[in-house]
Structure formats: C-alpha cells, structure tokens
CSV table of C-alpha atoms and ligand atoms in Angstrom, one decimal:
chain,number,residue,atom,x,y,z
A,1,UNK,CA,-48.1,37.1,65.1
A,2,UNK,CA,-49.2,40.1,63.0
A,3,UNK,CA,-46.1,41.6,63.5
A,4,UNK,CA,-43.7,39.4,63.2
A,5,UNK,CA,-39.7,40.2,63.5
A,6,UNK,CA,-37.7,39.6,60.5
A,7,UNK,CA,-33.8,39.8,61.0
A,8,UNK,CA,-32.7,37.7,57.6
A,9,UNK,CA,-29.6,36.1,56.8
A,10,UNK,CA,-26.5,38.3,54.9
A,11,UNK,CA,-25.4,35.2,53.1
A,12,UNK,CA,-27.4,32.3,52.2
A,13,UNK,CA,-26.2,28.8,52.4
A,14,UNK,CA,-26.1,27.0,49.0
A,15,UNK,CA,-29.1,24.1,48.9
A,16,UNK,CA,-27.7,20.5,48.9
A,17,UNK,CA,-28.2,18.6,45.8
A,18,UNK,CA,-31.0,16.5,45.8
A,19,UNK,CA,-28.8,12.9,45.6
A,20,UNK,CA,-27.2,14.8,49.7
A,21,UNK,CA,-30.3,15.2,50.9
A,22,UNK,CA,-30.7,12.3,53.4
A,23,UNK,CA,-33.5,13.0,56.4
A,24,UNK,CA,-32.8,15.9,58.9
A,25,UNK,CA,-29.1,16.6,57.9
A,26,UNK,CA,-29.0,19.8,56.4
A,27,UNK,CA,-31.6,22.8,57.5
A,28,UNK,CA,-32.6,25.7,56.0
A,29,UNK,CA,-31.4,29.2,56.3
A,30,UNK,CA,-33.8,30.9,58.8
A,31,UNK,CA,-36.1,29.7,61.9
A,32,UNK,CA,-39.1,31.1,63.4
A,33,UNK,CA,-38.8,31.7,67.0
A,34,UNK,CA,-41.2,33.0,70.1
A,35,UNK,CA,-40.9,33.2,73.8
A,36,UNK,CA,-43.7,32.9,76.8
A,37,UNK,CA,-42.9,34.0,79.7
A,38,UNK,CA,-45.7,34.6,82.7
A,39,UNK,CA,-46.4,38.4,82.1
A,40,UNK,CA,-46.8,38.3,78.5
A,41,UNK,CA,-47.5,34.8,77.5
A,42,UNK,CA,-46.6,34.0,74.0
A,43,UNK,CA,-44.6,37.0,72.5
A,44,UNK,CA,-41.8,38.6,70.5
A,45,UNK,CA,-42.2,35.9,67.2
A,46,UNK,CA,-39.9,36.2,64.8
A,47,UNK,CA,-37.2,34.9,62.1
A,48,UNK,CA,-34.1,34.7,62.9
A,49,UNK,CA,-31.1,33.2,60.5
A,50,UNK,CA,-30.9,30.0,61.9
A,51,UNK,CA,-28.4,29.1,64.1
A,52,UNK,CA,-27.2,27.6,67.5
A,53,UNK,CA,-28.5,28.7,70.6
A,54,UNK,CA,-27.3,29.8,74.3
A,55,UNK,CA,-28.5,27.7,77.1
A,56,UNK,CA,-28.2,27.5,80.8
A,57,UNK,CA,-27.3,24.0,82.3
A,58,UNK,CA,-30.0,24.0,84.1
A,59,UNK,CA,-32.5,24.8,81.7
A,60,UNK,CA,-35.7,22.2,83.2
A,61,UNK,CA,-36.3,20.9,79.7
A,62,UNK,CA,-32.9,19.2,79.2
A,63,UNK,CA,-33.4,17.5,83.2
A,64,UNK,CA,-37.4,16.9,82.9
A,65,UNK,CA,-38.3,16.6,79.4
A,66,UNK,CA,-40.5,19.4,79.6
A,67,UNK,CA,-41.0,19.5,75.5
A,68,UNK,CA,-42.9,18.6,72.5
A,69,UNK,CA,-42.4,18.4,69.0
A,70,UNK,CA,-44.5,18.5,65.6
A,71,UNK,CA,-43.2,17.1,62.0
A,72,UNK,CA,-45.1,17.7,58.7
A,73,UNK,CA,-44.2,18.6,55.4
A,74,UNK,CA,-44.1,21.3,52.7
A,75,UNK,CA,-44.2,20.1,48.8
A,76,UNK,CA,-43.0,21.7,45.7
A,77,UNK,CA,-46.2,21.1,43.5
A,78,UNK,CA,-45.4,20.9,39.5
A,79,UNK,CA,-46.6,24.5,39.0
A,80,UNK,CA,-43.7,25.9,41.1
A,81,UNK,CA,-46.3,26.7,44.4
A,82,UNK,CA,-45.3,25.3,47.6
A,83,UNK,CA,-47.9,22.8,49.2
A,84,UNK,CA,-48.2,22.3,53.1
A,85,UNK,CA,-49.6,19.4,53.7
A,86,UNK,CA,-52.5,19.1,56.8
A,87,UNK,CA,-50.8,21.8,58.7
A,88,UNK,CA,-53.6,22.8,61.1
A,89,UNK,CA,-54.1,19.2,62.1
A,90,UNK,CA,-50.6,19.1,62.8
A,91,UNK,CA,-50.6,22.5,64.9
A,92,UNK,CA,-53.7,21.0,66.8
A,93,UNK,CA,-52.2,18.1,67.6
A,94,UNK,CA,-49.1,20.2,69.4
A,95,UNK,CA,-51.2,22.2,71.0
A,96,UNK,CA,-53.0,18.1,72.5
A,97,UNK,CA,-49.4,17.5,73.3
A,98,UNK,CA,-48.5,20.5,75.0
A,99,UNK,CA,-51.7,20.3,77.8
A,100,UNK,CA,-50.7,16.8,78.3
A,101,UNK,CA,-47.0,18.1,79.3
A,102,UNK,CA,-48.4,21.3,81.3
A,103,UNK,CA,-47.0,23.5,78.2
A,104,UNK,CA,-49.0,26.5,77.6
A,105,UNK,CA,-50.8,26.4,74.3
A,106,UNK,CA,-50.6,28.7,71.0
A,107,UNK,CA,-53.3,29.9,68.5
A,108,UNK,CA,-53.0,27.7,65.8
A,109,UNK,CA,-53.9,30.3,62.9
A,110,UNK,CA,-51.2,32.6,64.5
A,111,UNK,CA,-48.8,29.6,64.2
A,112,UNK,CA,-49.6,28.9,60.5
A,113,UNK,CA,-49.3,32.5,59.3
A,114,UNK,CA,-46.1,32.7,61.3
A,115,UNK,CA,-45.1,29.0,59.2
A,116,UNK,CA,-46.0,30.6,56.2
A,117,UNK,CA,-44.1,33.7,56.2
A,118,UNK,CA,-41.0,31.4,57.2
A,119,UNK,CA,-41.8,28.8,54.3
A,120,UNK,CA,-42.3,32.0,51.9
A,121,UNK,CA,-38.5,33.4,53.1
A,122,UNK,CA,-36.9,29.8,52.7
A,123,UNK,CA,-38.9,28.7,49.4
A,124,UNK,CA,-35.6,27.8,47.5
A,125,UNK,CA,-35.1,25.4,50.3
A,126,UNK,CA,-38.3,23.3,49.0
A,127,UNK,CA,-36.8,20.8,46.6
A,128,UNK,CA,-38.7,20.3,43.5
A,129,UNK,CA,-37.6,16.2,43.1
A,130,UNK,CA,-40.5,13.6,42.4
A,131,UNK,CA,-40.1,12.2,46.3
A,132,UNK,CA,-38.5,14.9,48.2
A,133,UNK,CA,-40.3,17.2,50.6
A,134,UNK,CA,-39.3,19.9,53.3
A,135,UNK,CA,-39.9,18.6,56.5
A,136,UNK,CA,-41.3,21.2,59.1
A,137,UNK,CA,-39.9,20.8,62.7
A,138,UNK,CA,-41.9,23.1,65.1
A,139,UNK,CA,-40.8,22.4,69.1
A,140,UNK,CA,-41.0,23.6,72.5
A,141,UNK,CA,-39.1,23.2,75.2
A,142,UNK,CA,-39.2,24.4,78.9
A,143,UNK,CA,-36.1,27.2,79.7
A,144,UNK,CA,-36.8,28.0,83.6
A,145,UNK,CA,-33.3,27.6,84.8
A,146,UNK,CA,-34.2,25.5,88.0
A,147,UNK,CA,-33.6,22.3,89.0
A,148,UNK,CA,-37.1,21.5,91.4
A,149,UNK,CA,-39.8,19.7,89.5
A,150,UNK,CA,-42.5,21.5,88.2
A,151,UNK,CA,-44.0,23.3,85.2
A,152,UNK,CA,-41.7,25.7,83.7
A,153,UNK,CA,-42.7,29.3,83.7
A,154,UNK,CA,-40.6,29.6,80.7
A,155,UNK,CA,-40.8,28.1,77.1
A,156,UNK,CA,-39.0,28.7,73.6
A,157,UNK,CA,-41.3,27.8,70.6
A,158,UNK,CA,-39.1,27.0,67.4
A,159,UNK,CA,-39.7,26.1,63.9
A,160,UNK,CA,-36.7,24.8,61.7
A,161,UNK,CA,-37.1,23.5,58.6
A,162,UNK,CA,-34.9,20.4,56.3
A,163,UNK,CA,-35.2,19.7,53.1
A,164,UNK,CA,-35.4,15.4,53.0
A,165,UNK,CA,-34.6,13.4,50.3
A,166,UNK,CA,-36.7,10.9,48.9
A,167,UNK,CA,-37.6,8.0,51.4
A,168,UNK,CA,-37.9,5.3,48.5
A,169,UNK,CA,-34.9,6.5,46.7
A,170,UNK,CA,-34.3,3.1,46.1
A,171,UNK,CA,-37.7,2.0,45.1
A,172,UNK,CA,-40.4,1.2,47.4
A,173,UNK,CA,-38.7,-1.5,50.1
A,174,UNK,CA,-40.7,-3.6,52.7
A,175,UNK,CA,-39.1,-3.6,56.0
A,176,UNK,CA,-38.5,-6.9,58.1
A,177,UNK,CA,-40.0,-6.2,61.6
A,178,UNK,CA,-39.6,-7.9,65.3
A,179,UNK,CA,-42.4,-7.9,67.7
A,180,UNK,CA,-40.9,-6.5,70.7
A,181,UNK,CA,-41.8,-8.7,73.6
A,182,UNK,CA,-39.7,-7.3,76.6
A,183,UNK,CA,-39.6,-3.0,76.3
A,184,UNK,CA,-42.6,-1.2,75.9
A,185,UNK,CA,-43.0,2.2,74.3
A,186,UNK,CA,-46.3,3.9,76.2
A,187,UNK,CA,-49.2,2.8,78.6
A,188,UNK,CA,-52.5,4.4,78.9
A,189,UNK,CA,-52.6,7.2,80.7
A,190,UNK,CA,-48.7,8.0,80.0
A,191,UNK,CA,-47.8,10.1,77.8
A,192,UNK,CA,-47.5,7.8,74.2
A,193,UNK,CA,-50.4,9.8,72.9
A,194,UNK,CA,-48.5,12.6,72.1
A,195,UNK,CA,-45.4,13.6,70.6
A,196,UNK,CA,-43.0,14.1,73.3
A,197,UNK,CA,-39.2,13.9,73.5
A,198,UNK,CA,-39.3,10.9,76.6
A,199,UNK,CA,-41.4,8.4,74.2
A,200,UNK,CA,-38.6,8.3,72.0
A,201,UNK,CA,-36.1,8.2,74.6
A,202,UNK,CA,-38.1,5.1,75.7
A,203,UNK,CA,-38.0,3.4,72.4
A,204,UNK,CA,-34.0,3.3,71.4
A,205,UNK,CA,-33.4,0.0,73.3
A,206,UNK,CA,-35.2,-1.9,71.6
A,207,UNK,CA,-34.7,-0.4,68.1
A,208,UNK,CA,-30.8,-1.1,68.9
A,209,UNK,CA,-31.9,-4.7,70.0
A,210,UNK,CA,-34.0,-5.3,66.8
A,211,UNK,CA,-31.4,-3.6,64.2
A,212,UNK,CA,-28.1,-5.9,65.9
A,213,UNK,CA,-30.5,-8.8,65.0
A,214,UNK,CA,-31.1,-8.1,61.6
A,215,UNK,CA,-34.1,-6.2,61.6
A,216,UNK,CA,-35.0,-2.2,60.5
A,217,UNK,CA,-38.2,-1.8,63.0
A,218,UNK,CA,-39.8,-2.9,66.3
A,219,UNK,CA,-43.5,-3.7,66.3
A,220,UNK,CA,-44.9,-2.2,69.7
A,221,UNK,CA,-47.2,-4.6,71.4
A,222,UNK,CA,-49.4,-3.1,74.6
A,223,UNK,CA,-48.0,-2.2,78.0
A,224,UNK,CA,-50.0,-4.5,80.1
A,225,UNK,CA,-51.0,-7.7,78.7
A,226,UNK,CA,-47.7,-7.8,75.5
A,227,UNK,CA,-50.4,-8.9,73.2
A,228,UNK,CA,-52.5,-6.2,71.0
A,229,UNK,CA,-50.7,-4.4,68.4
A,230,UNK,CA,-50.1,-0.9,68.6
A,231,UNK,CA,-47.4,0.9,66.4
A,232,UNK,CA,-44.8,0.2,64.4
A,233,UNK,CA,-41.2,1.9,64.7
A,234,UNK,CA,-42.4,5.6,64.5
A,235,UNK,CA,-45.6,4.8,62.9
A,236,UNK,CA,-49.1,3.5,62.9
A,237,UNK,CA,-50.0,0.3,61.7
A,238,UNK,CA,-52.2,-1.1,59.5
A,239,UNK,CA,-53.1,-5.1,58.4
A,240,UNK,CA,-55.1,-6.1,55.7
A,241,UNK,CA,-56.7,-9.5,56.7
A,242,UNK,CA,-58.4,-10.8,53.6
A,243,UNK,CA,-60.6,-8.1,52.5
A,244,UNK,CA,-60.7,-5.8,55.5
A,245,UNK,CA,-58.4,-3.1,56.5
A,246,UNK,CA,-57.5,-3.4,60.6
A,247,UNK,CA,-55.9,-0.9,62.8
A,248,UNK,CA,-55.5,-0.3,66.4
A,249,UNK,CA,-58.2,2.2,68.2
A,250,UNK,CA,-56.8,5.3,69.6
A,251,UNK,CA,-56.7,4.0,73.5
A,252,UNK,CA,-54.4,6.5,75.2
A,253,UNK,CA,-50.8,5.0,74.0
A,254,UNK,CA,-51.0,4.8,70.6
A,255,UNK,CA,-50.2,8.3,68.6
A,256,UNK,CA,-52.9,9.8,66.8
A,257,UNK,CA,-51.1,10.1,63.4
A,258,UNK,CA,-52.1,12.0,60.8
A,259,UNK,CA,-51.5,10.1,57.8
A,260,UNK,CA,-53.5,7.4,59.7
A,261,UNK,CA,-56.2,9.5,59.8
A,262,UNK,CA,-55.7,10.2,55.8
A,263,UNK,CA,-55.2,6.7,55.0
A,264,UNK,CA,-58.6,6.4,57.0
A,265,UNK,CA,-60.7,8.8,55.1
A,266,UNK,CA,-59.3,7.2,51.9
A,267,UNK,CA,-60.3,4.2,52.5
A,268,UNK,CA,-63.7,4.9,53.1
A,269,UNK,CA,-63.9,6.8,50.1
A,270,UNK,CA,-63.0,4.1,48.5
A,271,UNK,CA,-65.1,1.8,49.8
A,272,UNK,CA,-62.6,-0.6,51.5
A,273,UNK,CA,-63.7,-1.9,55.0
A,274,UNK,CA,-61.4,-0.2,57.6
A,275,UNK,CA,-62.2,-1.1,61.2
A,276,UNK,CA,-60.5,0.3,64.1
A,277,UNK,CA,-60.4,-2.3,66.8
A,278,UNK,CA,-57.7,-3.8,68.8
A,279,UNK,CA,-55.5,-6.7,67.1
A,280,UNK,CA,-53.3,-9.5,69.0
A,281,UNK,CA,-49.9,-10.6,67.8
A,282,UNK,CA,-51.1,-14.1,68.2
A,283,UNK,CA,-54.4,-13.2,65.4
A,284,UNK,CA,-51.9,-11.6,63.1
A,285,UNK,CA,-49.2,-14.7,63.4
A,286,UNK,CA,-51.8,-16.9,62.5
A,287,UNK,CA,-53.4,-15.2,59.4
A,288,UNK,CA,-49.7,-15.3,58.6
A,289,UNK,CA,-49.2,-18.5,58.6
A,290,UNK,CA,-53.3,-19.8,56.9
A,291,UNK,CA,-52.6,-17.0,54.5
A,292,UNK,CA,-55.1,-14.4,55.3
A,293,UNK,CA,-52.6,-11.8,56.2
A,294,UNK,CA,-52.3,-10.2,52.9
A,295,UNK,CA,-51.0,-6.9,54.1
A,296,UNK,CA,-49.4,-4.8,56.8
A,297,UNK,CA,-48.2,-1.3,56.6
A,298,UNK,CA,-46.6,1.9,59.0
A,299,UNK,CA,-48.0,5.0,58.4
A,300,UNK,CA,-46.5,8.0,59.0
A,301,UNK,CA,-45.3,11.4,57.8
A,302,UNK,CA,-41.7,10.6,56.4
A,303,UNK,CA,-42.3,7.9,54.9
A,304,UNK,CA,-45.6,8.0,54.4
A,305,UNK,CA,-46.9,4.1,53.7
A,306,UNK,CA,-44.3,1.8,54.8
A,307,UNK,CA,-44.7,-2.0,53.6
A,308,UNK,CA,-44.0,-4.8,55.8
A,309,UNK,CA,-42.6,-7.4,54.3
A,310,UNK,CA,-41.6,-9.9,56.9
A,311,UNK,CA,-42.6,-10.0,61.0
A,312,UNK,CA,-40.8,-12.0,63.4
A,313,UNK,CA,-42.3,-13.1,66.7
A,314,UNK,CA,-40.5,-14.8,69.4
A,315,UNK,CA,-39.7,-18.4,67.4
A,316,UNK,CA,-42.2,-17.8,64.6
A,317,UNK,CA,-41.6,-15.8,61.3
A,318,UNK,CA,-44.5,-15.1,58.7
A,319,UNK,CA,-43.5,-13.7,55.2
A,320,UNK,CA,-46.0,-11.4,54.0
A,321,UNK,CA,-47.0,-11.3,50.2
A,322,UNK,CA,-44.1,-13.3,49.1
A,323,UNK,CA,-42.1,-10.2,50.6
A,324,UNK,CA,-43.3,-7.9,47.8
A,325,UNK,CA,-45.5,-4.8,47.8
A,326,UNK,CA,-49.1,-5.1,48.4
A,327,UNK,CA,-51.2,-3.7,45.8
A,328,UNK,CA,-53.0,-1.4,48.7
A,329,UNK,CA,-50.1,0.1,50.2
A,330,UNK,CA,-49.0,0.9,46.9
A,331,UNK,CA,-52.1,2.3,45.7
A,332,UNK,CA,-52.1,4.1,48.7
A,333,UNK,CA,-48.9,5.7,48.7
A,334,UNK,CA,-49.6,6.8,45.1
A,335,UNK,CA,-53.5,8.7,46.1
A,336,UNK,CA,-51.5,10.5,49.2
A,337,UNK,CA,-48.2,11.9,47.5
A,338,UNK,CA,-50.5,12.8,44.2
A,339,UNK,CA,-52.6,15.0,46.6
A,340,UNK,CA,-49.3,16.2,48.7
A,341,UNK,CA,-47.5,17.6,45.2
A,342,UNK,CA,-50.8,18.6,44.0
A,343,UNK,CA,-50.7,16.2,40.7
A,344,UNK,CA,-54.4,15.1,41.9
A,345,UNK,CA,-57.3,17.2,43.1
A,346,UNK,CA,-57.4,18.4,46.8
A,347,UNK,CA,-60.9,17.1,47.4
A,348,UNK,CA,-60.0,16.5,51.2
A,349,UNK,CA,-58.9,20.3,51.7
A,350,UNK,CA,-55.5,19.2,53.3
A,351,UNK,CA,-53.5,21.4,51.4
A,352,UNK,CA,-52.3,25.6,52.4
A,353,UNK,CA,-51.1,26.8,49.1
A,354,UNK,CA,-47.8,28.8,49.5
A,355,UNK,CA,-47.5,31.3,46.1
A,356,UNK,CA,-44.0,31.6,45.4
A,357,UNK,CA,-43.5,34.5,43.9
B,401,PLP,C1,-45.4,11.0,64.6
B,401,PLP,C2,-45.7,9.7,65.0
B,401,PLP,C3,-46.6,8.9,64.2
B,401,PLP,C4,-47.1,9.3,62.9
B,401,PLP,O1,-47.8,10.4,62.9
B,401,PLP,P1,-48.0,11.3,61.5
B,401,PLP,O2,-48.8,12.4,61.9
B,401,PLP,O3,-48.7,10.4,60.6
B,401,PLP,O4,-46.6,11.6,61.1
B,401,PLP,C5,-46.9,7.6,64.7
B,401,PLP,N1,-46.4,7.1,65.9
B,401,PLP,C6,-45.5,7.9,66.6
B,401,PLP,C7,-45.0,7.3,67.8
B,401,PLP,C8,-45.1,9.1,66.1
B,401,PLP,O5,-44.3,9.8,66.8
C-alpha cells in the first residue's frame, strides 16, 4: 500500500455533537478501499470520500455470505494524539477469519499503514469526550456476480470509520441476561470462531426472543449438549466464583476476543487467578443461589467490560451482587480505558500512536 490513492472529499460533513453520537450512526468523511481480483491479487488501495456503492444483484456475498468483518477502536488521548487500540491483533484476527471463509488474505502491516493514513485524513472525526471512541469497521465481501456456489474470485476490502458515543453514558449499568436454551449461535467446526456476517444472522432470534421478555442479552450455552457457557450477547464472558476468575476455553465456537485476551493478561498481572476451562449453566446457577457467584461480566470492544447484574435460566433467576457493580469489573474497565486514552502507561504495547498534526 505504498502508494496509496487519495481522491478527498470537496466539502466535509460537520462532526455530530458528542450528546448524537449513539453507536454506528453517523461515519466519517472518507473510506479506505482495495480490490483482489485473480491476476493482481490485492490492488489499487485507496481513499475515497465515503459514500454508497454500485452493486450487481448477483454479487455472491449478498446470496452466500462470503464476508468478514473486524471492529476496533481509535482514541483521542488527553495530549490531542490519536490512539489505536491493539490494531495488529485485530488485522490478524481478519486475516483467521478470512482462511476460514476461503477469502484471500492481506499483509497486515500494509493494512495498518493504509488505517493510519485514513485515521490521519479523518482525525477531526475522533471525538475527544471521556468515553467516546471512533470505531474502526474494516470488511470484505465476495463481488463475483454468479449465482453457483463457490469461492468468489472477487473481493472488495473496505474500511469505514464512526465516531460512538459513550457506552455508559448513563453510568455503568449491569444487564439482566437469559440463558438461551433452544437457538444456538455456533458449533465446533462452524464458523463461530470468527467474525463473519452468518453468526450474527444466526443470533437475531433469540436476542428478539430475550428483549420481548424483558431482557437486554442472550447468554450462549454450547451447540451439543445446551450446558457449558460460551458467550454473551456479542461478547465473552467472564465469572468470578469466590476468588477465581473463570472463562470459557477457546474450543472452535467461541470468538477469540480481544479484550478477552486483555482482560487475561491483566489479570495475571495482577495476580488474580484466571482459569480458562469450560463452565456449565447448572455450576453458575448454583454459586448463584449459595452465594459464591460474586461476578459475571461480557467483554468486548464497544463496551468494553459489561456487568451482569441478573441471569435467568429456564424457571430459576439468580441476582448477582445485589445487582450492583462488582468491584473487578469496575476495576477492570478503569485499567483498560486508562491504557486506551493513554491516561496510564502502555506497558502492554497495545497502542499505534497517530500524531495529529
Ligand atoms: C467481536 C466479538 C467478540 C469480542 O471481541 P473483541 O475483540 O473483544 O471485540 C466476542 N464475541 C463475538 C461473537 C464477537 O463477534
């Protein structure tokens, strides 16, 4: 991507005020783009003003679900610089998803420099707000227009960008969850691994189902035997069953998050015993109820450490920490922003500084 195109707006948009932001509304001004085609690969990158696209009907991703996706985030630290937050994990992790879906892959430095020059055009569109972040939508889909089934030959790569408000704008809320015990999201050996259009297809149902009886998330249990925990909603999950920190293995189905894997590493530099191993509704029910459960939180890149405050299960409903908080997920939340908007020391190297000039 040395040489990059750059055809830039004539009029930029104004940025919403922060109090409009929402999540995924608004996006910014231009978009990085690049095509692969059989003869030249990945070629022709560049940034474009962003805009809608033309399409053929029978363009294979919109009839297969030949695509992938990728979300992170860009911060405004308190000096003014822009901070991206674990982007080559996140580019990596596309690149997992895109073998998995027969989608050729892309050099991930190539990707970042091409992010960077796009994050250096649209720097305004970084809001500065205590909370809010731009989040980074990189995506591929397949573009053969043919209606057989099999690998494209063709693929658009695109990266837009949206400025999000803050997730806790009304304070930090713990969600009231349902264990899902019909719908599943993913088996091993399918494709819930990675972060592909059809998982989320998968999961509306049952979010619908879960929301018209009161509650904001689904708790995913396993394909095959409806028992072990795997994710929550969009995210990972994590108990805390009196002093030890539990989460689900990476099997095949679950997603390999990456704020999992930095609430990992912060735990064990904090000394706090994390163990991956698999976890069964019926274990996490009953430290409910004999008061061992202290915590349980999603983790995840919008929201980054989600509190649960309640989980329901078939008949049975266990309260967790009197509905409040736990001390962890809020220490948590507090180490991982500090690091994201730079007001504590990057001693994990998960930040790409972005000078703005
Ligand atoms: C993206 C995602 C996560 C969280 O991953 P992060 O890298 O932490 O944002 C967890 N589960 C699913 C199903 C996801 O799509």
């Amino acid at each position: 991507m040395a040489n990059i195109e750059i055809n830039l707006i004539e009029n930029r948009k104004p940025v919403p005020a922060t109090d409009e932001l929402g999540f995924g509304v608004h996006f910014s001004d231009h978009m990085l783009v690049m095509d692969y085609n059989l003869d030249q690969g990945w070629h022709g990158a560049r940034i474009e003003p962003y805009g809608p696209i033309q399409i053929d009907p029978s363009m294979m991703a919109l009839h297969y679900g030949q695509a992938i996706f990728e979300g992170m985030k860009a911060f405004r630290a308190s000096d003014g610089n822009i901070n991206l937050f674990r982007a080559r994990d996140h580019f990596n992790r596309f690149n997992n998803s895109a073998r998995r879906v027969c989608i050729p892959e892309l050099d991930v430095e190539e990707l970042l420099t091409g992010l960077k020059k796009l994050l250096e055009i649209d720097q305004q569109w970084v809001p500065s707000e205590h909370g809010t972040a731009l989040y980074i939508r990189p995506f591929i889909f397949a573009t053969d227009q043919f209606l057989g089934v099999r690998p494209s030959h063709t693929y658009k790569l695109m990266i837009i960008l949206s400025p999000v408000g803050a997730y806790y704008a009304e304070g930090f809320n713990p969600v009231k969850i349902m264990v899902e015990d019909e719908y599943v999201r993913a088996v091993r050996g399918g494709i819930g691994a990675i972060k592909t259009p059809g998982n989320y297809a998968a999961s509306l149902l049952a979010a619908v189902k879960a929301q018209k009886k009161g509650f904001t998330q689904v708790l995913w249990l396993d394909a095959l035997e409806l028992k072990w925990l795997e994710e929550v909603g969009t995210m990972n999950i994590m108990v805390k069953i009196g002093d030890e920190v539990i989460t689900p293995p990476l099997n095949g189905s679950i997603l390999p998050g990456i704020t999992r894997d930095s609430t990992i590493k912060i735990l064990q530099n904090w000394n706090i015993p994390l163990i991956e191993k698999q976890i069964s509704i019926n274990e996490v029910m009953q430290a409910g109820s004999d008061g061992t459960l202290k915590e349980m939180f999603g983790t995840g890149t919008a929201a980054i450490i989600s509190p649960v405050g309640s989980i329901h299960y078939k008949e049975d409903n266990v309260i967790i920490n009197s509905g409040n908080v736990g001390e962890l997920s809020q220490k948590l939340f507090e180490e991982i922003t500090a690091i994201q908007y730079g007001s504590k020391d990057d001693t994990y190297n998960w930040i790409d500084t972005i000078d703005v000039v």
